[in-house]
């Protein structure tokens, strides 16, 4: 779905995620400003093999909902995908939440690189505690918000987390969500080499390490919430969080107290997901 020679950085996780779009029938992307806009490029020489509509940040899901309704009335067979980063999800959260509340017939995919990367790595609401960005030079003092759980509270058709480190799982979720109706949301973990300060050859390794340490938990809701088998196995044989944070330059100032705080956050989130899983059985 993405052509070679595009404008992505070396090791870009978004360009990896774009490849999985071929699991979705007749996708039409609505993209606000961000890294994905740069990668897609501008007409007539853009790099994606599907139609793309570039829109202002806050209007993304509103435009996507209008486009979907127009296609429906014209009898056009298309899957409208609102594709955005975590920064656009911050700026456009009002319309994102409203679209979910209306159960608009959309697939929303957020590729989360945990900061505003294309404008110079400013902190976003998804930036984790302690991460150094250009707007948090001493490390972020608050925790990152969990957008997946927030969207789950809207009682929509489908919510899932995914990772560019596990493409089979990511592709399956794209394929499944693409075939459903109503509001669907997929939150993709997307480690960014320049923003997170690791070697560009290690994007997939860092993404997998996030799952193997439970720093990123894979789960899925389709009327019933399930923690994925990958994350269940990670909970039993968990790798050391120090490996995951130690490999990223943005956490170079991390000490043991910081790690303990993150570990507690992870434990709490896993317990919440286990509780929700038991509630939905």
PDB file of C-alpha atoms in Angstrom:
ATOM      1  CA  UNK A   1       0.000   0.000   0.000  1.00  0.00           C
ATOM      2  CA  UNK A   2       3.051   2.260   0.352  1.00  0.00           C
ATOM      3  CA  UNK A   3       5.549   2.884  -2.420  1.00  0.00           C
ATOM      4  CA  UNK A   4       9.341   2.836  -1.933  1.00  0.00           C
ATOM      5  CA  UNK A   5      11.242   6.100  -2.134  1.00  0.00           C
ATOM      6  CA  UNK A   6       8.804   7.922   0.145  1.00  0.00           C
ATOM      7  CA  UNK A   7       9.779  10.705   2.546  1.00  0.00           C
ATOM      8  CA  UNK A   8       9.779   8.694   5.784  1.00  0.00           C
ATOM      9  CA  UNK A   9      12.809   8.668   8.084  1.00  0.00           C
ATOM     10  CA  UNK A  10      14.961   5.547   8.267  1.00  0.00           C
ATOM     11  CA  UNK A  11      13.298   3.001  10.520  1.00  0.00           C
ATOM     12  CA  UNK A  12       9.980   4.877  10.520  1.00  0.00           C
ATOM     13  CA  UNK A  13       7.282   2.820  12.272  1.00  0.00           C
ATOM     14  CA  UNK A  14       4.470   4.625  10.466  1.00  0.00           C
ATOM     15  CA  UNK A  15       5.705   3.442   7.087  1.00  0.00           C
ATOM     16  CA  UNK A  16       5.674  -0.092   8.532  1.00  0.00           C
ATOM     17  CA  UNK A  17       2.068   0.328   9.714  1.00  0.00           C
ATOM     18  CA  UNK A  18       1.035   1.727   6.321  1.00  0.00           C
ATOM     19  CA  UNK A  19       1.949  -1.650   4.760  1.00  0.00           C
ATOM     20  CA  UNK A  20      -0.893  -3.315   6.672  1.00  0.00           C
ATOM     21  CA  UNK A  21      -3.494  -1.109   4.985  1.00  0.00           C
ATOM     22  CA  UNK A  22      -3.678  -3.696   2.205  1.00  0.00           C
ATOM     23  CA  UNK A  23      -5.740  -5.780   4.654  1.00  0.00           C
ATOM     24  CA  UNK A  24      -8.569  -3.243   4.288  1.00  0.00           C
ATOM     25  CA  UNK A  25     -10.869  -3.271   1.252  1.00  0.00           C
ATOM     26  CA  UNK A  26     -10.917  -0.022  -0.763  1.00  0.00           C
ATOM     27  CA  UNK A  27      -9.416   2.240   1.906  1.00  0.00           C
ATOM     28  CA  UNK A  28      -9.786   6.008   1.638  1.00  0.00           C
ATOM     29  CA  UNK A  29      -7.567   7.826   4.125  1.00  0.00           C
ATOM     30  CA  UNK A  30      -8.308  11.096   5.891  1.00  0.00           C
ATOM     31  CA  UNK A  31      -5.023  12.402   7.339  1.00  0.00           C
ATOM     32  CA  UNK A  32      -4.364  15.549   9.401  1.00  0.00           C
ATOM     33  CA  UNK A  33      -0.970  17.244   9.468  1.00  0.00           C
ATOM     34  CA  UNK A  34       1.798  15.097  10.889  1.00  0.00           C
ATOM     35  CA  UNK A  35       4.471  12.561   9.949  1.00  0.00           C
ATOM     36  CA  UNK A  36       1.900  10.576   7.950  1.00  0.00           C
ATOM     37  CA  UNK A  37       1.209  13.647   5.799  1.00  0.00           C
ATOM     38  CA  UNK A  38       4.896  13.987   4.998  1.00  0.00           C
ATOM     39  CA  UNK A  39       5.204  10.286   4.150  1.00  0.00           C
ATOM     40  CA  UNK A  40       2.087  10.311   1.963  1.00  0.00           C
ATOM     41  CA  UNK A  41       3.336  13.340   0.057  1.00  0.00           C
ATOM     42  CA  UNK A  42       1.253  15.609  -2.138  1.00  0.00           C
ATOM     43  CA  UNK A  43      -0.759  14.978  -5.284  1.00  0.00           C
ATOM     44  CA  UNK A  44       0.176  13.987  -7.970  1.00  0.00           C
ATOM     45  CA  UNK A  45       3.292  12.231  -6.618  1.00  0.00           C
ATOM     46  CA  UNK A  46       2.109  10.793  -3.324  1.00  0.00           C
ATOM     47  CA  UNK A  47       3.423   7.480  -1.988  1.00  0.00           C
ATOM     48  CA  UNK A  48       0.209   5.696  -0.970  1.00  0.00           C
ATOM     49  CA  UNK A  49      -1.703   3.472  -3.370  1.00  0.00           C
ATOM     50  CA  UNK A  50      -5.111   4.665  -2.186  1.00  0.00           C
ATOM     51  CA  UNK A  51      -7.018   7.982  -2.143  1.00  0.00           C
ATOM     52  CA  UNK A  52      -5.928  10.425   0.577  1.00  0.00           C
ATOM     53  CA  UNK A  53      -7.706  13.534   1.853  1.00  0.00           C
ATOM     54  CA  UNK A  54      -5.464  15.918   3.818  1.00  0.00           C
ATOM     55  CA  UNK A  55      -7.365  17.912   6.466  1.00  0.00           C
ATOM     56  CA  UNK A  56      -6.740  20.297   9.392  1.00  0.00           C
ATOM     57  CA  UNK A  57      -6.081  18.584  12.749  1.00  0.00           C
ATOM     58  CA  UNK A  58      -9.346  19.032  14.569  1.00  0.00           C
ATOM     59  CA  UNK A  59     -11.597  18.213  11.635  1.00  0.00           C
ATOM     60  CA  UNK A  60     -10.254  14.724  10.898  1.00  0.00           C
ATOM     61  CA  UNK A  61     -13.088  12.520  12.142  1.00  0.00           C
ATOM     62  CA  UNK A  62     -15.724  15.118  11.196  1.00  0.00           C
ATOM     63  CA  UNK A  63     -14.498  15.119   7.591  1.00  0.00           C
ATOM     64  CA  UNK A  64     -14.199  11.325   7.623  1.00  0.00           C
ATOM     65  CA  UNK A  65     -17.768  10.936   8.892  1.00  0.00           C
ATOM     66  CA  UNK A  66     -19.083  13.259   6.178  1.00  0.00           C
ATOM     67  CA  UNK A  67     -17.104  11.432   3.521  1.00  0.00           C
ATOM     68  CA  UNK A  68     -18.439   8.063   4.681  1.00  0.00           C
ATOM     69  CA  UNK A  69     -22.016   9.333   4.608  1.00  0.00           C
ATOM     70  CA  UNK A  70     -21.517  10.764   1.132  1.00  0.00           C
ATOM     71  CA  UNK A  71     -20.125   7.447  -0.116  1.00  0.00           C
ATOM     72  CA  UNK A  72     -23.060   5.611   1.435  1.00  0.00           C
ATOM     73  CA  UNK A  73     -25.603   7.804  -0.350  1.00  0.00           C
ATOM     74  CA  UNK A  74     -23.756   7.465  -3.668  1.00  0.00           C
ATOM     75  CA  UNK A  75     -23.388   3.705  -3.295  1.00  0.00           C
ATOM     76  CA  UNK A  76     -19.590   3.892  -3.347  1.00  0.00           C
ATOM     77  CA  UNK A  77     -17.861   0.850  -1.839  1.00  0.00           C
ATOM     78  CA  UNK A  78     -15.105   2.322   0.343  1.00  0.00           C
ATOM     79  CA  UNK A  79     -13.702   1.976   3.844  1.00  0.00           C
ATOM     80  CA  UNK A  80     -13.059   5.439   5.246  1.00  0.00           C
ATOM     81  CA  UNK A  81     -10.050   5.448   7.569  1.00  0.00           C
ATOM     82  CA  UNK A  82      -9.195   8.424   9.784  1.00  0.00           C
ATOM     83  CA  UNK A  83      -5.420   7.947  10.149  1.00  0.00           C
ATOM     84  CA  UNK A  84      -3.624  10.194  12.638  1.00  0.00           C
ATOM     85  CA  UNK A  85      -0.819  10.458  15.164  1.00  0.00           C
ATOM     86  CA  UNK A  86      -1.161  10.905  18.900  1.00  0.00           C
ATOM     87  CA  UNK A  87      -0.676  14.673  18.495  1.00  0.00           C
ATOM     88  CA  UNK A  88      -3.626  14.932  16.139  1.00  0.00           C
ATOM     89  CA  UNK A  89      -5.651  12.811  18.554  1.00  0.00           C
ATOM     90  CA  UNK A  90      -4.835  15.416  21.239  1.00  0.00           C
ATOM     91  CA  UNK A  91      -5.781  18.396  19.093  1.00  0.00           C
ATOM     92  CA  UNK A  92      -8.807  16.729  17.532  1.00  0.00           C
ATOM     93  CA  UNK A  93     -10.031  14.861  20.584  1.00  0.00           C
ATOM     94  CA  UNK A  94     -13.351  16.721  20.742  1.00  0.00           C
ATOM     95  CA  UNK A  95     -14.375  15.587  17.263  1.00  0.00           C
ATOM     96  CA  UNK A  96     -12.850  12.147  17.844  1.00  0.00           C
ATOM     97  CA  UNK A  97     -14.928  11.662  20.991  1.00  0.00           C
ATOM     98  CA  UNK A  98     -18.057  13.043  19.330  1.00  0.00           C
ATOM     99  CA  UNK A  99     -17.646  10.701  16.362  1.00  0.00           C
ATOM    100  CA  UNK A 100     -17.277   7.726  18.676  1.00  0.00           C
ATOM    101  CA  UNK A 101     -20.321   8.799  20.685  1.00  0.00           C
ATOM    102  CA  UNK A 102     -22.386   8.933  17.479  1.00  0.00           C
ATOM    103  CA  UNK A 103     -21.014   5.526  16.452  1.00  0.00           C
ATOM    104  CA  UNK A 104     -20.052   6.932  13.054  1.00  0.00           C
ATOM    105  CA  UNK A 105     -19.217   4.215  10.549  1.00  0.00           C
ATOM    106  CA  UNK A 106     -15.453   4.841  10.567  1.00  0.00           C
ATOM    107  CA  UNK A 107     -12.183   3.121  11.217  1.00  0.00           C
ATOM    108  CA  UNK A 108      -9.859   5.366  13.233  1.00  0.00           C
ATOM    109  CA  UNK A 109      -6.196   4.368  13.405  1.00  0.00           C
ATOM    110  CA  UNK A 110      -3.859   6.280  15.712  1.00  0.00           C
ATOM    111  CA  UNK A 111      -0.154   5.624  15.125  1.00  0.00           C
ATOM    112  CA  UNK A 112       1.249   6.612  18.493  1.00  0.00           C
ATOM    113  CA  UNK A 113       4.912   7.692  18.556  1.00  0.00           C
ATOM    114  CA  UNK A 114       4.361   9.380  21.919  1.00  0.00           C
ATOM    115  CA  UNK A 115       5.142  12.993  20.902  1.00  0.00           C
ATOM    116  CA  UNK A 116       4.753  15.611  18.162  1.00  0.00           C
ATOM    117  CA  UNK A 117       7.603  14.204  16.088  1.00  0.00           C
ATOM    118  CA  UNK A 118       7.401  16.015  12.752  1.00  0.00           C
ATOM    119  CA  UNK A 119       7.595  19.428  14.406  1.00  0.00           C
ATOM    120  CA  UNK A 120      10.575  18.615  16.627  1.00  0.00           C
ATOM    121  CA  UNK A 121       9.528  16.131  19.345  1.00  0.00           C
ATOM    122  CA  UNK A 122       7.292  18.214  21.570  1.00  0.00           C
ATOM    123  CA  UNK A 123       5.486  16.369  24.382  1.00  0.00           C
ATOM    124  CA  UNK A 124       1.966  15.076  23.691  1.00  0.00           C
ATOM    125  CA  UNK A 125      -0.607  13.684  26.112  1.00  0.00           C
ATOM    126  CA  UNK A 126       0.662  10.216  25.158  1.00  0.00           C
ATOM    127  CA  UNK A 127       4.280  10.969  26.108  1.00  0.00           C
ATOM    128  CA  UNK A 128       5.164   8.705  29.039  1.00  0.00           C
ATOM    129  CA  UNK A 129       6.339   9.868  32.441  1.00  0.00           C
ATOM    130  CA  UNK A 130      10.031  10.812  32.510  1.00  0.00           C
ATOM    131  CA  UNK A 131      10.539  11.084  28.742  1.00  0.00           C
ATOM    132  CA  UNK A 132      12.741  13.955  27.599  1.00  0.00           C
ATOM    133  CA  UNK A 133      11.250  16.026  24.774  1.00  0.00           C
ATOM    134  CA  UNK A 134      11.947  19.554  23.576  1.00  0.00           C
ATOM    135  CA  UNK A 135       9.111  20.813  25.807  1.00  0.00           C
ATOM    136  CA  UNK A 136      10.019  18.559  28.752  1.00  0.00           C
ATOM    137  CA  UNK A 137      13.838  18.865  28.821  1.00  0.00           C
ATOM    138  CA  UNK A 138      14.025  17.596  32.406  1.00  0.00           C
ATOM    139  CA  UNK A 139      11.664  14.702  31.702  1.00  0.00           C
ATOM    140  CA  UNK A 140       7.857  14.729  31.612  1.00  0.00           C
ATOM    141  CA  UNK A 141       6.359  15.038  35.089  1.00  0.00           C
ATOM    142  CA  UNK A 142       2.996  13.469  34.343  1.00  0.00           C
ATOM    143  CA  UNK A 143       1.969  10.086  32.983  1.00  0.00           C
ATOM    144  CA  UNK A 144       0.853   9.426  29.420  1.00  0.00           C
ATOM    145  CA  UNK A 145      -2.877   9.009  28.958  1.00  0.00           C
ATOM    146  CA  UNK A 146      -4.308   5.718  27.743  1.00  0.00           C
ATOM    147  CA  UNK A 147      -6.272   6.597  24.614  1.00  0.00           C
ATOM    148  CA  UNK A 148      -7.396   3.023  24.002  1.00  0.00           C
ATOM    149  CA  UNK A 149      -9.168   2.748  27.351  1.00  0.00           C
ATOM    150  CA  UNK A 150     -10.668   6.209  26.860  1.00  0.00           C
ATOM    151  CA  UNK A 151     -12.150   5.146  23.515  1.00  0.00           C
ATOM    152  CA  UNK A 152     -13.394   1.907  25.073  1.00  0.00           C
ATOM    153  CA  UNK A 153     -15.496   3.989  27.472  1.00  0.00           C
ATOM    154  CA  UNK A 154     -17.438   5.294  24.450  1.00  0.00           C
ATOM    155  CA  UNK A 155     -19.014   1.840  24.026  1.00  0.00           C
ATOM    156  CA  UNK A 156     -18.030   1.616  20.345  1.00  0.00           C
ATOM    157  CA  UNK A 157     -18.028  -1.454  18.085  1.00  0.00           C
ATOM    158  CA  UNK A 158     -14.341  -2.255  18.220  1.00  0.00           C
ATOM    159  CA  UNK A 159     -11.223  -1.101  20.076  1.00  0.00           C
ATOM    160  CA  UNK A 160      -7.789  -2.695  19.906  1.00  0.00           C
ATOM    161  CA  UNK A 161      -4.161  -1.991  20.604  1.00  0.00           C
ATOM    162  CA  UNK A 162      -1.480  -3.180  18.177  1.00  0.00           C
ATOM    163  CA  UNK A 163       2.258  -2.866  17.572  1.00  0.00           C
ATOM    164  CA  UNK A 164       4.492  -2.540  14.526  1.00  0.00           C
ATOM    165  CA  UNK A 165       6.642  -5.176  16.232  1.00  0.00           C
ATOM    166  CA  UNK A 166       3.946  -7.813  15.686  1.00  0.00           C
ATOM    167  CA  UNK A 167       2.688  -7.365  12.141  1.00  0.00           C
ATOM    168  CA  UNK A 168       0.647 -10.576  12.010  1.00  0.00           C
ATOM    169  CA  UNK A 169      -1.419  -9.377  14.968  1.00  0.00           C
ATOM    170  CA  UNK A 170      -1.613  -5.840  13.568  1.00  0.00           C
ATOM    171  CA  UNK A 171      -2.698  -7.067  10.139  1.00  0.00           C
ATOM    172  CA  UNK A 172      -5.379  -9.286  11.644  1.00  0.00           C
ATOM    173  CA  UNK A 173      -6.801  -6.361  13.595  1.00  0.00           C
ATOM    174  CA  UNK A 174      -6.771  -4.080  10.533  1.00  0.00           C
ATOM    175  CA  UNK A 175      -8.542  -6.811   8.530  1.00  0.00           C
ATOM    176  CA  UNK A 176     -11.116  -7.495  11.237  1.00  0.00           C
ATOM    177  CA  UNK A 177     -11.895  -3.834  11.917  1.00  0.00           C
ATOM    178  CA  UNK A 178     -12.080  -3.102   8.187  1.00  0.00           C
ATOM    179  CA  UNK A 179     -14.890  -5.627   7.782  1.00  0.00           C
ATOM    180  CA  UNK A 180     -16.961  -4.369  10.711  1.00  0.00           C
ATOM    181  CA  UNK A 181     -19.440  -1.503  10.809  1.00  0.00           C
ATOM    182  CA  UNK A 182     -19.802   1.373  13.238  1.00  0.00           C
ATOM    183  CA  UNK A 183     -16.996   3.209  15.001  1.00  0.00           C
ATOM    184  CA  UNK A 184     -13.796   1.185  15.213  1.00  0.00           C
ATOM    185  CA  UNK A 185     -10.552   2.295  16.840  1.00  0.00           C
ATOM    186  CA  UNK A 186      -7.040   0.820  16.660  1.00  0.00           C
ATOM    187  CA  UNK A 187      -4.183   2.252  18.725  1.00  0.00           C
ATOM    188  CA  UNK A 188      -0.830   1.334  17.156  1.00  0.00           C
ATOM    189  CA  UNK A 189       2.403   1.606  19.146  1.00  0.00           C
ATOM    190  CA  UNK A 190       5.001   3.225  16.882  1.00  0.00           C
ATOM    191  CA  UNK A 191       8.532   3.640  18.343  1.00  0.00           C
ATOM    192  CA  UNK A 192      10.251   6.580  16.596  1.00  0.00           C
ATOM    193  CA  UNK A 193      14.071   6.324  16.157  1.00  0.00           C
ATOM    194  CA  UNK A 194      14.918  10.070  16.040  1.00  0.00           C
ATOM    195  CA  UNK A 195      12.366  11.082  18.671  1.00  0.00           C
ATOM    196  CA  UNK A 196      13.117   8.250  21.083  1.00  0.00           C
ATOM    197  CA  UNK A 197      16.832   8.342  20.297  1.00  0.00           C
ATOM    198  CA  UNK A 198      17.619   4.777  19.309  1.00  0.00           C
ATOM    199  CA  UNK A 199      19.285   3.367  16.203  1.00  0.00           C
ATOM    200  CA  UNK A 200      17.038   3.292  13.137  1.00  0.00           C
ATOM    201  CA  UNK A 201      17.744  -0.405  12.628  1.00  0.00           C
ATOM    202  CA  UNK A 202      16.038  -1.243  15.948  1.00  0.00           C
ATOM    203  CA  UNK A 203      12.448  -0.060  15.442  1.00  0.00           C
ATOM    204  CA  UNK A 204      10.926  -3.533  15.431  1.00  0.00           C
ATOM    205  CA  UNK A 205      13.178  -4.679  18.308  1.00  0.00           C
ATOM    206  CA  UNK A 206      12.099  -1.722  20.470  1.00  0.00           C
ATOM    207  CA  UNK A 207       8.435  -2.297  19.579  1.00  0.00           C
ATOM    208  CA  UNK A 208       8.689  -5.952  20.572  1.00  0.00           C
ATOM    209  CA  UNK A 209      10.524  -5.071  23.780  1.00  0.00           C
ATOM    210  CA  UNK A 210       7.654  -2.751  24.728  1.00  0.00           C
ATOM    211  CA  UNK A 211       5.241  -5.693  24.446  1.00  0.00           C
ATOM    212  CA  UNK A 212       7.596  -8.138  26.177  1.00  0.00           C
ATOM    213  CA  UNK A 213       7.952  -5.804  29.189  1.00  0.00           C
ATOM    214  CA  UNK A 214       4.209  -4.916  29.197  1.00  0.00           C
ATOM    215  CA  UNK A 215       5.098  -1.270  28.628  1.00  0.00           C
ATOM    216  CA  UNK A 216       2.612  -1.705  25.731  1.00  0.00           C
ATOM    217  CA  UNK A 217      -0.184  -4.219  26.367  1.00  0.00           C
ATOM    218  CA  UNK A 218      -1.980  -5.813  23.421  1.00  0.00           C
ATOM    219  CA  UNK A 219      -5.734  -6.254  23.845  1.00  0.00           C
ATOM    220  CA  UNK A 220      -8.911  -6.235  21.809  1.00  0.00           C
ATOM    221  CA  UNK A 221     -12.601  -5.467  22.361  1.00  0.00           C
ATOM    222  CA  UNK A 222     -15.354  -6.578  19.979  1.00  0.00           C
ATOM    223  CA  UNK A 223     -18.185  -6.847  22.492  1.00  0.00           C
ATOM    224  CA  UNK A 224     -15.877  -8.826  24.730  1.00  0.00           C
ATOM    225  CA  UNK A 225     -12.487  -7.646  25.963  1.00  0.00           C
ATOM    226  CA  UNK A 226      -9.529  -9.996  25.681  1.00  0.00           C
ATOM    227  CA  UNK A 227      -5.861  -9.512  26.560  1.00  0.00           C
ATOM    228  CA  UNK A 228      -3.871 -10.982  23.680  1.00  0.00           C
ATOM    229  CA  UNK A 229      -1.899 -14.174  24.067  1.00  0.00           C
ATOM    230  CA  UNK A 230       1.303 -12.253  23.310  1.00  0.00           C
ATOM    231  CA  UNK A 231       0.761 -10.040  26.341  1.00  0.00           C
ATOM    232  CA  UNK A 232      -0.377 -12.957  28.514  1.00  0.00           C
ATOM    233  CA  UNK A 233       2.881 -14.730  27.790  1.00  0.00           C
ATOM    234  CA  UNK A 234       4.784 -11.522  28.493  1.00  0.00           C
ATOM    235  CA  UNK A 235       3.076 -11.234  31.886  1.00  0.00           C
ATOM    236  CA  UNK A 236       4.397 -14.691  32.815  1.00  0.00           C
ATOM    237  CA  UNK A 237       7.926 -14.300  31.422  1.00  0.00           C
ATOM    238  CA  UNK A 238       8.346 -10.566  31.545  1.00  0.00           C
ATOM    239  CA  UNK A 239      11.580  -8.975  30.388  1.00  0.00           C
ATOM    240  CA  UNK A 240      13.234  -6.335  32.541  1.00  0.00           C
ATOM    241  CA  UNK A 241      11.866  -2.817  32.093  1.00  0.00           C
ATOM    242  CA  UNK A 242      15.443  -1.542  32.316  1.00  0.00           C
ATOM    243  CA  UNK A 243      16.104  -3.116  28.912  1.00  0.00           C
ATOM    244  CA  UNK A 244      13.250  -1.182  27.312  1.00  0.00           C
ATOM    245  CA  UNK A 245      13.996   2.184  28.889  1.00  0.00           C
ATOM    246  CA  UNK A 246      17.772   1.764  28.738  1.00  0.00           C
ATOM    247  CA  UNK A 247      17.753   1.424  24.957  1.00  0.00           C
ATOM    248  CA  UNK A 248      16.072   4.841  24.504  1.00  0.00           C
ATOM    249  CA  UNK A 249      18.064   8.055  24.789  1.00  0.00           C
ATOM    250  CA  UNK A 250      14.985   9.984  25.944  1.00  0.00           C
ATOM    251  CA  UNK A 251      15.136   8.062  29.265  1.00  0.00           C
ATOM    252  CA  UNK A 252      18.880   8.391  29.921  1.00  0.00           C
ATOM    253  CA  UNK A 253      18.229  10.261  33.171  1.00  0.00           C
ATOM    254  CA  UNK A 254      15.883   7.546  34.478  1.00  0.00           C
ATOM    255  CA  UNK A 255      16.711   6.224  37.959  1.00  0.00           C
ATOM    256  CA  UNK A 256      15.328   3.306  39.986  1.00  0.00           C
ATOM    257  CA  UNK A 257      12.569   5.449  41.518  1.00  0.00           C
ATOM    258  CA  UNK A 258      11.322   6.356  38.028  1.00  0.00           C
ATOM    259  CA  UNK A 259      11.337   2.709  37.026  1.00  0.00           C
ATOM    260  CA  UNK A 260       9.374   1.746  40.143  1.00  0.00           C
ATOM    261  CA  UNK A 261       6.733   4.338  39.321  1.00  0.00           C
ATOM    262  CA  UNK A 262       6.415   3.068  35.737  1.00  0.00           C
ATOM    263  CA  UNK A 263       6.297  -0.532  36.953  1.00  0.00           C
ATOM    264  CA  UNK A 264       3.414   0.342  39.292  1.00  0.00           C
ATOM    265  CA  UNK A 265       1.554   2.064  36.453  1.00  0.00           C
ATOM    266  CA  UNK A 266       1.950  -1.042  34.306  1.00  0.00           C
ATOM    267  CA  UNK A 267       0.729  -3.324  37.084  1.00  0.00           C
ATOM    268  CA  UNK A 268      -2.309  -1.112  37.628  1.00  0.00           C
ATOM    269  CA  UNK A 269      -3.173  -1.048  33.931  1.00  0.00           C
ATOM    270  CA  UNK A 270      -2.827  -4.805  33.594  1.00  0.00           C
ATOM    271  CA  UNK A 271      -5.132  -5.312  36.597  1.00  0.00           C
ATOM    272  CA  UNK A 272      -7.708  -2.967  35.020  1.00  0.00           C
ATOM    273  CA  UNK A 273      -7.616  -4.945  31.771  1.00  0.00           C
ATOM    274  CA  UNK A 274      -7.922  -8.251  33.640  1.00  0.00           C
ATOM    275  CA  UNK A 275     -10.929  -6.846  35.506  1.00  0.00           C
ATOM    276  CA  UNK A 276     -12.559  -5.648  32.278  1.00  0.00           C
ATOM    277  CA  UNK A 277     -11.859  -9.021  30.688  1.00  0.00           C
ATOM    278  CA  UNK A 278     -13.601 -10.824  33.545  1.00  0.00           C
ATOM    279  CA  UNK A 279     -16.522  -8.382  33.375  1.00  0.00           C
ATOM    280  CA  UNK A 280     -17.051  -9.079  29.667  1.00  0.00           C
ATOM    281  CA  UNK A 281     -16.992 -12.878  29.861  1.00  0.00           C
TER     282      UNK A 281
END
